[in-house]
Amino acid sequence: MSKRPGTPPGVSTALTKRAREDSPAGPQQQLIAISSGNDDKQKGLIRTVKRTSSLEAPIVSLAGAHGGEILSCRFDPTGQNIAACSTDRCVSLWRTYPPTTNYGFLTNVHKTAITDLQWSLTSSQLYTVGADGLLIMTDLTTGTRSRKIRAHRGVINSLDRTIAGAAGVELLATGGDDGFLKIWEESDEGKKAPVATYDFGCPVTSVCWSADGTHVFVGALDNEIHIFDLRKGELWKESLGGHTDTPTSLSLSPNGQFLLSPSLSSQTIIHDVRPFAPNPTRIHRVLTGVSAGFENALLRGAWSKDDGGRRVAVGGSDRTVTIWDVESGRILYKLPGHKGTVMAVDFHPKEPIVLTGSKDYTMLLGEIEPGIGI
């Protein structure tokens, strides 16, 4: 028996595992080569990483549509489409899945910057509000405006919608710099008067419906989160405190029991809004690690939906998105990729995908890998 010949000089002895030719990497897999060297020829280990979504890549950039800062971006209720609005007064519409294309662009929807948008829960309408004080409803089947309401005397900062009552009526809530919360009914009758109005005496920065559609949570410049009872037309005596600066946005958890509220103090609070909360302060978690910056931007937060709300995310002035585990309060991810302040965040309704919009005029779709974080 002869000895095995030695390895010639200059040839790597790294172990290489070949991918089986009869099992090519499909859309849910990706081959990754790992090496400590810079030479591709020296990469020794090839392993298969299971993809967690149906995106065409782990990170997808949505760029080229807008010429201004992205102020809000959201998935539609099915998760198949994305809408984004910008300071350039336009709305862009995108496909979530391959081919991820910009299939619609609504120009000059408002006279000034579009500050927020929402997809209708019952129809093909898209709701937008802007710095011109207008609430506009656009029919996406035709791309034409169906209703225009002069809702506020100044900038409208926030918009939310819900289904209320057994009849399935869709209600809209808007809050603006004029200090008013206003409730609107979506209908084809052309009615332009609000269902309810309340004057807070200071700018309203954020609004969010309760799960049953009977109350509206309202963040204002007084650092408090007020609770407006739509049935009685008045505020609750009790408000949600804890912030030392203005809350920038409000988002309700998928189970309707907790409320996420980032603030200009760089502190994010999760409030317990159940009828009988064990903590009298109603503060469930205090989250840190995100930078609000000096721009006084109204940064938006979101809850994950594919796992029932185990994670929350908020963008920051450090050009990253911070994602926390709700129960432990631990930071799971600091997602980079943007070149400006991340203004808007949304989670896909069915898959572990996070959508972000930034002041760098772009959006990113990111696939969240389980067990991977910081």
mmCIF file of C-alpha atoms in Angstrom:
data_model
loop_
_atom_site.group_PDB
_atom_site.id
_atom_site.type_symbol
_atom_site.label_atom_id
_atom_site.label_comp_id
_atom_site.label_asym_id
_atom_site.label_seq_id
_atom_site.Cartn_x
_atom_site.Cartn_y
_atom_site.Cartn_z
ATOM 1 C CA MET A 1 0.000 0.000 0.000
ATOM 2 C CA SER A 2 1.475 3.326 -0.990
ATOM 3 C CA LYS A 3 1.337 6.471 1.057
ATOM 4 C CA ARG A 4 -1.053 9.225 0.106
ATOM 5 C CA PRO A 5 0.973 11.959 -1.571
ATOM 6 C CA GLY A 6 1.401 15.180 0.380
ATOM 7 C CA THR A 7 -0.364 18.404 -0.438
ATOM 8 C CA PRO A 8 1.571 20.474 -2.964
ATOM 9 C CA PRO A 9 2.813 23.862 -1.694
ATOM 10 C CA GLY A 10 0.336 26.758 -2.074
ATOM 11 C CA VAL A 11 -2.764 24.561 -2.221
ATOM 12 C CA SER A 12 -5.429 25.134 0.468
ATOM 13 C CA THR A 13 -6.331 22.237 2.754
ATOM 14 C CA ALA A 14 -9.712 23.774 3.746
ATOM 15 C CA LEU A 15 -12.636 21.361 3.799
ATOM 16 C CA THR A 16 -15.217 22.080 1.137
ATOM 17 C CA LYS A 17 -18.764 20.753 1.203
ATOM 18 C CA ARG A 18 -20.425 20.717 -2.166
ATOM 19 C CA ALA A 19 -24.097 21.454 -2.663
ATOM 20 C CA ARG A 20 -25.884 18.449 -4.130
ATOM 21 C CA GLU A 21 -26.654 18.949 -7.789
ATOM 22 C CA ASP A 22 -30.050 17.316 -7.405
ATOM 23 C CA SER A 23 -31.051 19.765 -4.630
ATOM 24 C CA PRO A 24 -30.469 23.267 -5.957
ATOM 25 C CA ALA A 25 -31.128 26.154 -3.654
ATOM 26 C CA GLY A 26 -34.743 27.158 -4.099
ATOM 27 C CA PRO A 27 -36.379 30.487 -3.314
ATOM 28 C CA GLN A 28 -36.362 29.712 0.409
ATOM 29 C CA GLN A 29 -32.641 28.844 0.582
ATOM 30 C CA GLN A 30 -29.361 30.603 0.013
ATOM 31 C CA LEU A 31 -25.820 29.230 -0.203
ATOM 32 C CA ILE A 32 -23.273 31.142 1.849
ATOM 33 C CA ALA A 33 -19.499 30.638 1.681
ATOM 34 C CA ILE A 34 -17.573 31.437 4.865
ATOM 35 C CA SER A 35 -13.831 32.169 5.000
ATOM 36 C CA SER A 36 -11.416 34.178 7.076
ATOM 37 C CA GLY A 37 -9.462 35.198 3.971
ATOM 38 C CA ASN A 38 -10.164 37.705 1.251
ATOM 39 C CA ASP A 39 -9.579 35.280 -1.603
ATOM 40 C CA ASP A 40 -12.778 33.653 -2.877
ATOM 41 C CA LYS A 41 -10.794 30.518 -3.725
ATOM 42 C CA GLN A 42 -9.971 30.014 -0.060
ATOM 43 C CA LYS A 43 -13.604 29.948 1.076
ATOM 44 C CA GLY A 44 -13.972 26.569 2.645
ATOM 45 C CA LEU A 45 -17.432 26.001 4.084
ATOM 46 C CA ILE A 46 -20.658 26.219 2.174
ATOM 47 C CA ARG A 47 -23.857 25.968 4.153
ATOM 48 C CA THR A 48 -27.544 26.440 3.416
ATOM 49 C CA VAL A 49 -29.503 29.171 5.182
ATOM 50 C CA LYS A 50 -33.275 28.836 5.224
ATOM 51 C CA ARG A 51 -35.065 31.939 4.000
ATOM 52 C CA THR A 52 -37.952 33.155 6.145
ATOM 53 C CA SER A 53 -40.066 34.962 3.550
ATOM 54 C CA SER A 54 -41.053 35.005 -0.107
ATOM 55 C CA LEU A 55 -39.064 38.136 -0.947
ATOM 56 C CA GLU A 56 -36.710 37.908 -3.908
ATOM 57 C CA ALA A 57 -33.775 38.752 -1.614
ATOM 58 C CA PRO A 58 -33.197 39.175 2.147
ATOM 59 C CA ILE A 59 -33.044 42.955 1.614
ATOM 60 C CA VAL A 60 -34.891 44.746 -1.190
ATOM 61 C CA SER A 61 -34.444 48.449 -1.940
ATOM 62 C CA LEU A 62 -37.418 50.458 -3.186
ATOM 63 C CA ALA A 63 -35.897 53.583 -4.687
ATOM 64 C CA GLY A 64 -36.242 55.979 -7.585
ATOM 65 C CA ALA A 65 -39.885 56.941 -7.214
ATOM 66 C CA HIS A 66 -39.760 59.897 -4.826
ATOM 67 C CA GLY A 67 -37.858 63.149 -4.865
ATOM 68 C CA GLY A 68 -38.487 63.929 -1.212
ATOM 69 C CA GLU A 69 -38.413 62.445 2.271
ATOM 70 C CA ILE A 70 -40.584 59.383 2.916
ATOM 71 C CA LEU A 71 -42.878 60.303 5.830
ATOM 72 C CA SER A 72 -45.092 57.203 5.932
ATOM 73 C CA CYS A 73 -45.200 53.769 4.286
ATOM 74 C CA ARG A 74 -47.530 50.857 4.955
ATOM 75 C CA PHE A 75 -48.476 47.382 3.735
ATOM 76 C CA ASP A 76 -52.052 46.868 2.624
ATOM 77 C CA PRO A 77 -54.168 44.440 4.730
ATOM 78 C CA THR A 78 -53.231 41.512 2.454
ATOM 79 C CA GLY A 79 -49.505 42.248 2.482
ATOM 80 C CA GLN A 80 -49.348 42.146 -1.323
ATOM 81 C CA ASN A 81 -48.938 45.894 -1.860
ATOM 82 C CA ILE A 82 -47.115 48.859 -0.353
ATOM 83 C CA ALA A 83 -48.026 52.543 -0.359
ATOM 84 C CA ALA A 84 -45.649 55.382 0.536
ATOM 85 C CA CYS A 85 -46.085 59.134 0.791
ATOM 86 C CA SER A 86 -43.515 61.890 0.715
ATOM 87 C CA THR A 87 -42.754 65.578 1.015
ATOM 88 C CA ASP A 88 -42.847 65.681 -2.799
ATOM 89 C CA ARG A 89 -46.709 65.573 -2.592
ATOM 90 C CA CYS A 90 -46.862 62.182 -4.302
ATOM 91 C CA VAL A 91 -47.893 58.629 -3.402
ATOM 92 C CA SER A 92 -46.106 55.575 -4.776
ATOM 93 C CA LEU A 93 -47.570 52.054 -5.004
ATOM 94 C CA TRP A 94 -45.347 48.934 -5.009
ATOM 95 C CA ARG A 95 -45.622 45.155 -5.275
ATOM 96 C CA THR A 96 -44.284 43.389 -2.202
ATOM 97 C CA TYR A 97 -43.312 40.160 -3.952
ATOM 98 C CA PRO A 98 -41.304 39.524 -7.131
ATOM 99 C CA PRO A 99 -41.187 41.352 -9.316
ATOM 100 C CA THR A 100 -41.074 44.137 -6.710
ATOM 101 C CA THR A 101 -41.992 47.015 -8.987
ATOM 102 C CA ASN A 102 -43.400 50.511 -8.660
ATOM 103 C CA TYR A 103 -46.710 49.936 -10.449
ATOM 104 C CA GLY A 104 -48.423 53.214 -9.552
ATOM 105 C CA PHE A 105 -47.485 56.834 -8.907
ATOM 106 C CA LEU A 106 -50.079 59.410 -7.861
ATOM 107 C CA THR A 107 -48.731 62.910 -8.459
ATOM 108 C CA ASN A 108 -49.711 66.097 -6.654
ATOM 109 C CA VAL A 109 -52.267 64.380 -4.448
ATOM 110 C CA HIS A 110 -51.933 67.258 -1.958
ATOM 111 C CA LYS A 111 -50.795 70.855 -2.293
ATOM 112 C CA THR A 112 -47.965 70.322 0.196
ATOM 113 C CA ALA A 113 -46.172 67.423 1.922
ATOM 114 C CA ILE A 114 -48.216 64.264 2.550
ATOM 115 C CA THR A 115 -47.677 63.395 6.196
ATOM 116 C CA ASP A 116 -49.531 60.082 6.655
ATOM 117 C CA LEU A 117 -51.600 57.478 4.822
ATOM 118 C CA GLN A 118 -53.753 54.413 5.493
ATOM 119 C CA TRP A 119 -55.245 51.656 3.354
ATOM 120 C CA SER A 120 -59.002 51.189 3.676
ATOM 121 C CA LEU A 121 -60.093 48.026 5.477
ATOM 122 C CA THR A 122 -63.282 47.623 3.440
ATOM 123 C CA SER A 123 -62.674 49.035 -0.036
ATOM 124 C CA SER A 124 -60.085 50.026 -2.633
ATOM 125 C CA GLN A 125 -59.677 53.480 -1.095
ATOM 126 C CA LEU A 126 -56.393 54.996 0.054
ATOM 127 C CA TYR A 127 -56.607 57.730 2.695
ATOM 128 C CA THR A 128 -53.989 60.499 2.871
ATOM 129 C CA VAL A 129 -53.514 63.612 5.003
ATOM 130 C CA GLY A 130 -51.097 66.459 4.523
ATOM 131 C CA ALA A 131 -49.619 69.721 5.665
ATOM 132 C CA ASP A 132 -52.349 71.486 3.668
ATOM 133 C CA GLY A 133 -54.984 70.368 6.197
ATOM 134 C CA LEU A 134 -56.743 68.107 3.683
ATOM 135 C CA LEU A 135 -58.060 64.578 4.103
ATOM 136 C CA ILE A 136 -58.181 62.978 0.653
ATOM 137 C CA MET A 137 -59.641 59.628 -0.396
ATOM 138 C CA THR A 138 -58.323 58.096 -3.621
ATOM 139 C CA ASP A 139 -59.935 55.205 -5.479
ATOM 140 C CA LEU A 140 -57.017 52.948 -6.429
ATOM 141 C CA THR A 141 -58.993 51.070 -9.070
ATOM 142 C CA THR A 142 -59.154 54.248 -11.170
ATOM 143 C CA GLY A 143 -56.388 56.336 -9.598
ATOM 144 C CA THR A 144 -58.773 59.265 -9.163
ATOM 145 C CA ARG A 145 -59.759 61.299 -6.122
ATOM 146 C CA SER A 146 -63.130 60.295 -4.710
ATOM 147 C CA ARG A 147 -63.409 62.769 -1.807
ATOM 148 C CA LYS A 148 -61.570 65.842 -0.564
ATOM 149 C CA ILE A 149 -62.255 67.213 2.908
ATOM 150 C CA ARG A 150 -60.718 70.320 4.417
ATOM 151 C CA ALA A 151 -60.343 68.643 7.770
ATOM 152 C CA HIS A 152 -58.013 70.921 9.789
ATOM 153 C CA ARG A 153 -56.688 74.468 9.857
ATOM 154 C CA GLY A 154 -53.054 73.516 9.365
ATOM 155 C CA VAL A 155 -50.806 70.468 9.310
ATOM 156 C CA ILE A 156 -52.462 67.086 9.897
ATOM 157 C CA ASN A 157 -49.924 64.900 11.688
ATOM 158 C CA SER A 158 -51.667 61.556 12.017
ATOM 159 C CA LEU A 159 -54.413 59.389 10.541
ATOM 160 C CA ASP A 160 -55.950 56.068 11.609
ATOM 161 C CA ARG A 161 -58.998 54.006 10.608
ATOM 162 C CA THR A 162 -61.168 51.289 12.134
ATOM 163 C CA ILE A 163 -64.327 49.265 11.566
ATOM 164 C CA ALA A 164 -67.028 50.262 14.055
ATOM 165 C CA GLY A 165 -70.447 48.852 14.780
ATOM 166 C CA ALA A 166 -72.324 45.836 13.487
ATOM 167 C CA ALA A 167 -72.921 47.598 10.179
ATOM 168 C CA GLY A 168 -69.181 47.610 9.453
ATOM 169 C CA VAL A 169 -68.865 51.372 9.037
ATOM 170 C CA GLU A 170 -65.296 52.568 8.536
ATOM 171 C CA LEU A 171 -64.334 55.511 10.738
ATOM 172 C CA LEU A 172 -61.291 57.755 10.354
ATOM 173 C CA ALA A 173 -59.506 59.743 13.073
ATOM 174 C CA THR A 174 -57.258 62.711 12.302
ATOM 175 C CA GLY A 175 -55.154 64.926 14.553
ATOM 176 C CA GLY A 176 -53.374 68.144 13.652
ATOM 177 C CA ASP A 177 -51.399 71.167 14.717
ATOM 178 C CA ASP A 178 -54.636 73.107 15.239
ATOM 179 C CA GLY A 179 -55.164 71.050 18.409
ATOM 180 C CA PHE A 180 -58.221 69.159 17.189
ATOM 181 C CA LEU A 181 -59.075 65.483 17.062
ATOM 182 C CA LYS A 182 -61.714 64.829 14.418
ATOM 183 C CA ILE A 183 -63.695 61.673 13.586
ATOM 184 C CA TRP A 184 -64.920 61.086 10.028
ATOM 185 C CA GLU A 185 -67.166 58.514 8.433
ATOM 186 C CA GLU A 186 -66.051 57.015 5.122
ATOM 187 C CA SER A 187 -69.038 57.078 2.802
ATOM 188 C CA ASP A 188 -69.992 57.865 -0.762
ATOM 189 C CA GLU A 189 -72.578 60.420 0.257
ATOM 190 C CA GLY A 190 -70.168 63.330 0.116
ATOM 191 C CA LYS A 191 -70.732 64.314 3.737
ATOM 192 C CA LYS A 192 -67.877 66.586 4.833
ATOM 193 C CA ALA A 193 -68.816 67.266 8.457
ATOM 194 C CA PRO A 194 -66.976 65.315 11.173
ATOM 195 C CA VAL A 195 -68.843 62.800 13.309
ATOM 196 C CA ALA A 196 -67.115 64.142 16.427
ATOM 197 C CA THR A 197 -64.636 66.896 17.278
ATOM 198 C CA TYR A 198 -62.540 67.608 20.364
ATOM 199 C CA ASP A 199 -60.223 70.563 21.049
ATOM 200 C CA PHE A 200 -57.111 69.700 23.081
ATOM 201 C CA GLY A 201 -55.735 73.232 23.112
ATOM 202 C CA CYS A 202 -52.310 72.081 21.902
ATOM 203 C CA PRO A 203 -51.042 70.311 18.751
ATOM 204 C CA VAL A 204 -52.051 66.676 18.337
ATOM 205 C CA THR A 205 -49.130 64.556 17.108
ATOM 206 C CA SER A 206 -50.659 61.074 16.891
ATOM 207 C CA VAL A 207 -53.965 59.197 16.935
ATOM 208 C CA CYS A 208 -54.798 55.503 17.242
ATOM 209 C CA TRP A 209 -58.086 53.603 17.495
ATOM 210 C CA SER A 210 -58.823 51.076 20.223
ATOM 211 C CA ALA A 211 -59.496 47.490 19.169
ATOM 212 C CA ASP A 212 -63.292 47.821 19.484
ATOM 213 C CA GLY A 213 -63.480 51.198 17.742
ATOM 214 C CA THR A 214 -65.101 52.986 20.684
ATOM 215 C CA HIS A 215 -62.077 54.965 21.882
ATOM 216 C CA VAL A 216 -59.254 56.953 20.316
ATOM 217 C CA PHE A 217 -55.817 57.288 21.910
ATOM 218 C CA VAL A 218 -54.439 60.774 21.275
ATOM 219 C CA GLY A 219 -50.818 61.881 21.741
ATOM 220 C CA ALA A 220 -50.336 65.607 22.198
ATOM 221 C CA LEU A 221 -47.716 68.262 22.807
ATOM 222 C CA ASP A 222 -48.441 68.174 26.560
ATOM 223 C CA ASN A 223 -46.529 64.826 26.741
ATOM 224 C CA GLU A 224 -49.713 62.938 27.643
ATOM 225 C CA ILE A 225 -51.683 60.257 25.806
ATOM 226 C CA HIS A 226 -55.369 61.066 26.190
ATOM 227 C CA ILE A 227 -58.290 58.677 25.699
ATOM 228 C CA PHE A 228 -61.330 60.010 23.845
ATOM 229 C CA ASP A 229 -64.603 58.129 24.356
ATOM 230 C CA LEU A 230 -66.504 58.299 21.075
ATOM 231 C CA ARG A 231 -69.779 57.070 22.600
ATOM 232 C CA LYS A 232 -69.874 59.844 25.216
ATOM 233 C CA GLY A 233 -68.030 62.452 23.171
ATOM 234 C CA GLU A 234 -65.641 63.273 26.001
ATOM 235 C CA LEU A 235 -62.219 62.460 27.385
ATOM 236 C CA TRP A 236 -61.472 59.978 30.108
ATOM 237 C CA LYS A 237 -60.261 61.631 33.296
ATOM 238 C CA GLU A 238 -57.323 59.245 33.287
ATOM 239 C CA SER A 239 -54.550 59.649 30.698
ATOM 240 C CA LEU A 240 -51.458 57.589 29.931
ATOM 241 C CA GLY A 241 -48.347 59.240 31.327
ATOM 242 C CA GLY A 242 -44.668 58.435 31.614
ATOM 243 C CA HIS A 243 -43.234 60.523 28.793
ATOM 244 C CA THR A 244 -40.978 63.495 29.461
ATOM 245 C CA ASP A 245 -41.352 64.773 25.906
ATOM 246 C CA THR A 246 -43.906 64.646 23.096
ATOM 247 C CA PRO A 247 -45.070 61.205 21.892
ATOM 248 C CA THR A 248 -44.376 60.986 18.153
ATOM 249 C CA SER A 249 -46.695 58.129 17.172
ATOM 250 C CA LEU A 250 -49.106 55.532 18.573
ATOM 251 C CA SER A 251 -49.575 51.905 17.521
ATOM 252 C CA LEU A 252 -51.892 49.264 19.006
ATOM 253 C CA SER A 253 -50.737 45.674 19.469
ATOM 254 C CA PRO A 254 -52.427 42.947 17.373
ATOM 255 C CA ASN A 255 -54.359 41.699 20.431
ATOM 256 C CA GLY A 256 -55.479 45.238 21.285
ATOM 257 C CA GLN A 257 -54.063 45.123 24.834
ATOM 258 C CA PHE A 258 -50.917 47.264 24.561
ATOM 259 C CA LEU A 259 -50.047 50.629 23.049
ATOM 260 C CA LEU A 260 -46.621 51.535 21.636
ATOM 261 C CA SER A 261 -45.552 55.180 21.927
ATOM 262 C CA PRO A 262 -42.118 56.493 20.873
ATOM 263 C CA SER A 263 -41.277 60.039 21.947
ATOM 264 C CA LEU A 264 -38.929 62.942 21.286
ATOM 265 C CA SER A 265 -37.032 62.017 24.464
ATOM 266 C CA SER A 266 -35.697 58.888 22.682
ATOM 267 C CA GLN A 267 -37.699 56.808 25.152
ATOM 268 C CA THR A 268 -40.314 54.350 23.907
ATOM 269 C CA ILE A 269 -43.078 53.179 26.254
ATOM 270 C CA ILE A 270 -45.443 50.232 25.917
ATOM 271 C CA HIS A 271 -48.656 51.024 27.801
ATOM 272 C CA ASP A 272 -51.075 48.451 29.152
ATOM 273 C CA VAL A 273 -54.527 49.494 27.911
ATOM 274 C CA ARG A 274 -56.483 46.495 29.185
ATOM 275 C CA PRO A 275 -59.567 47.417 31.263
ATOM 276 C CA PHE A 276 -57.964 46.103 34.455
ATOM 277 C CA ALA A 277 -54.208 46.609 34.263
ATOM 278 C CA PRO A 278 -52.115 45.159 37.128
ATOM 279 C CA ASN A 279 -49.815 48.205 37.168
ATOM 280 C CA PRO A 280 -51.614 51.419 38.195
ATOM 281 C CA THR A 281 -49.259 53.481 36.000
ATOM 282 C CA ARG A 282 -50.197 51.264 33.022
ATOM 283 C CA ILE A 283 -46.545 51.199 31.911
ATOM 284 C CA HIS A 284 -45.755 47.697 30.694
ATOM 285 C CA ARG A 285 -42.247 48.272 29.291
ATOM 286 C CA VAL A 286 -39.832 51.162 28.867
ATOM 287 C CA LEU A 287 -37.590 50.661 25.841
ATOM 288 C CA THR A 288 -34.343 52.490 25.147
ATOM 289 C CA GLY A 289 -31.755 52.352 22.412
ATOM 290 C CA VAL A 290 -33.283 54.475 19.660
ATOM 291 C CA SER A 291 -32.183 58.048 18.947
ATOM 292 C CA ALA A 292 -34.906 60.619 18.269
ATOM 293 C CA GLY A 293 -32.328 63.232 17.225
ATOM 294 C CA PHE A 294 -32.650 67.010 17.172
ATOM 295 C CA GLU A 295 -34.983 67.329 14.165
ATOM 296 C CA ASN A 296 -38.194 66.839 16.211
ATOM 297 C CA ALA A 297 -39.349 64.352 13.599
ATOM 298 C CA LEU A 298 -42.516 62.350 14.246
ATOM 299 C CA LEU A 299 -40.959 58.880 14.142
ATOM 300 C CA ARG A 300 -43.450 56.036 13.686
ATOM 301 C CA GLY A 301 -43.394 52.654 15.411
ATOM 302 C CA ALA A 302 -45.032 49.313 14.635
ATOM 303 C CA TRP A 303 -45.848 45.866 16.046
ATOM 304 C CA SER A 304 -44.948 42.584 14.388
ATOM 305 C CA LYS A 305 -48.038 40.734 13.200
ATOM 306 C CA ASP A 306 -46.841 37.336 11.992
ATOM 307 C CA ASP A 307 -45.993 36.299 15.584
ATOM 308 C CA GLY A 308 -48.879 38.031 17.376
ATOM 309 C CA GLY A 309 -46.937 41.110 18.461
ATOM 310 C CA ARG A 310 -43.838 39.705 20.134
ATOM 311 C CA ARG A 311 -41.662 42.422 18.622
ATOM 312 C CA VAL A 312 -41.881 46.183 18.164
ATOM 313 C CA ALA A 313 -39.840 48.473 15.924
ATOM 314 C CA VAL A 314 -39.063 52.198 15.822
ATOM 315 C CA GLY A 315 -36.889 54.139 13.377
ATOM 316 C CA GLY A 316 -34.287 56.636 14.517
ATOM 317 C CA SER A 317 -32.012 59.509 13.587
ATOM 318 C CA ASP A 318 -29.023 57.135 13.698
ATOM 319 C CA ARG A 319 -30.260 55.806 10.307
ATOM 320 C CA THR A 320 -31.211 52.426 11.750
ATOM 321 C CA VAL A 321 -34.371 50.598 12.802
ATOM 322 C CA THR A 322 -34.391 49.236 16.341
ATOM 323 C CA ILE A 323 -36.393 46.070 17.015
ATOM 324 C CA TRP A 324 -37.080 44.901 20.577
ATOM 325 C CA ASP A 325 -38.437 41.755 22.149
ATOM 326 C CA VAL A 326 -41.550 42.946 23.997
ATOM 327 C CA GLU A 327 -41.446 40.613 26.989
ATOM 328 C CA SER A 328 -37.767 41.014 27.850
ATOM 329 C CA GLY A 329 -37.285 44.559 26.548
ATOM 330 C CA ARG A 330 -34.045 43.387 24.906
ATOM 331 C CA ILE A 331 -32.885 44.813 21.584
ATOM 332 C CA LEU A 332 -32.982 42.070 18.976
ATOM 333 C CA TYR A 333 -31.815 43.970 15.915
ATOM 334 C CA LYS A 334 -30.342 47.295 14.827
ATOM 335 C CA LEU A 335 -31.044 47.229 11.094
ATOM 336 C CA PRO A 336 -28.858 49.540 8.965
ATOM 337 C CA GLY A 337 -29.091 50.425 5.289
ATOM 338 C CA HIS A 338 -30.478 53.968 5.160
ATOM 339 C CA LYS A 339 -28.523 57.192 4.699
ATOM 340 C CA GLY A 340 -30.970 59.379 6.594
ATOM 341 C CA THR A 341 -33.347 59.377 9.551
ATOM 342 C CA VAL A 342 -35.747 56.437 9.411
ATOM 343 C CA MET A 343 -39.171 58.038 9.638
ATOM 344 C CA ALA A 344 -41.604 55.142 9.142
ATOM 345 C CA VAL A 345 -41.735 51.438 10.010
ATOM 346 C CA ASP A 346 -44.315 48.755 9.283
ATOM 347 C CA PHE A 347 -44.451 44.974 9.633
ATOM 348 C CA HIS A 348 -45.884 42.601 7.055
ATOM 349 C CA PRO A 349 -49.256 41.138 8.185
ATOM 350 C CA LYS A 350 -48.275 37.514 7.492
ATOM 351 C CA GLU A 351 -44.494 37.135 7.155
ATOM 352 C CA PRO A 352 -41.410 38.279 9.135
ATOM 353 C CA ILE A 353 -40.750 41.279 6.872
ATOM 354 C CA VAL A 354 -40.125 44.836 8.037
ATOM 355 C CA LEU A 355 -40.712 47.886 5.809
ATOM 356 C CA THR A 356 -38.854 51.146 6.464
ATOM 357 C CA GLY A 357 -39.024 54.612 4.929
ATOM 358 C CA SER A 358 -36.374 57.285 5.328
ATOM 359 C CA LYS A 359 -35.373 60.865 4.709
ATOM 360 C CA ASP A 360 -32.982 59.539 2.059
ATOM 361 C CA TYR A 361 -36.011 59.195 -0.285
ATOM 362 C CA THR A 362 -35.919 55.379 -0.241
ATOM 363 C CA MET A 363 -37.615 52.395 1.388
ATOM 364 C CA LEU A 364 -36.182 49.028 2.375
ATOM 365 C CA LEU A 365 -37.842 45.633 2.698
ATOM 366 C CA GLY A 366 -35.940 43.487 5.180
ATOM 367 C CA GLU A 367 -36.385 39.809 5.954
ATOM 368 C CA ILE A 368 -35.990 39.015 9.661
ATOM 369 C CA GLU A 369 -34.010 35.859 10.356
ATOM 370 C CA PRO A 370 -34.967 33.986 13.536
ATOM 371 C CA GLY A 371 -32.155 33.713 16.042
ATOM 372 C CA ILE A 372 -30.039 36.316 14.282
ATOM 373 C CA GLY A 373 -29.575 39.599 16.078
ATOM 374 C CA ILE A 374 -27.265 41.520 18.379
#
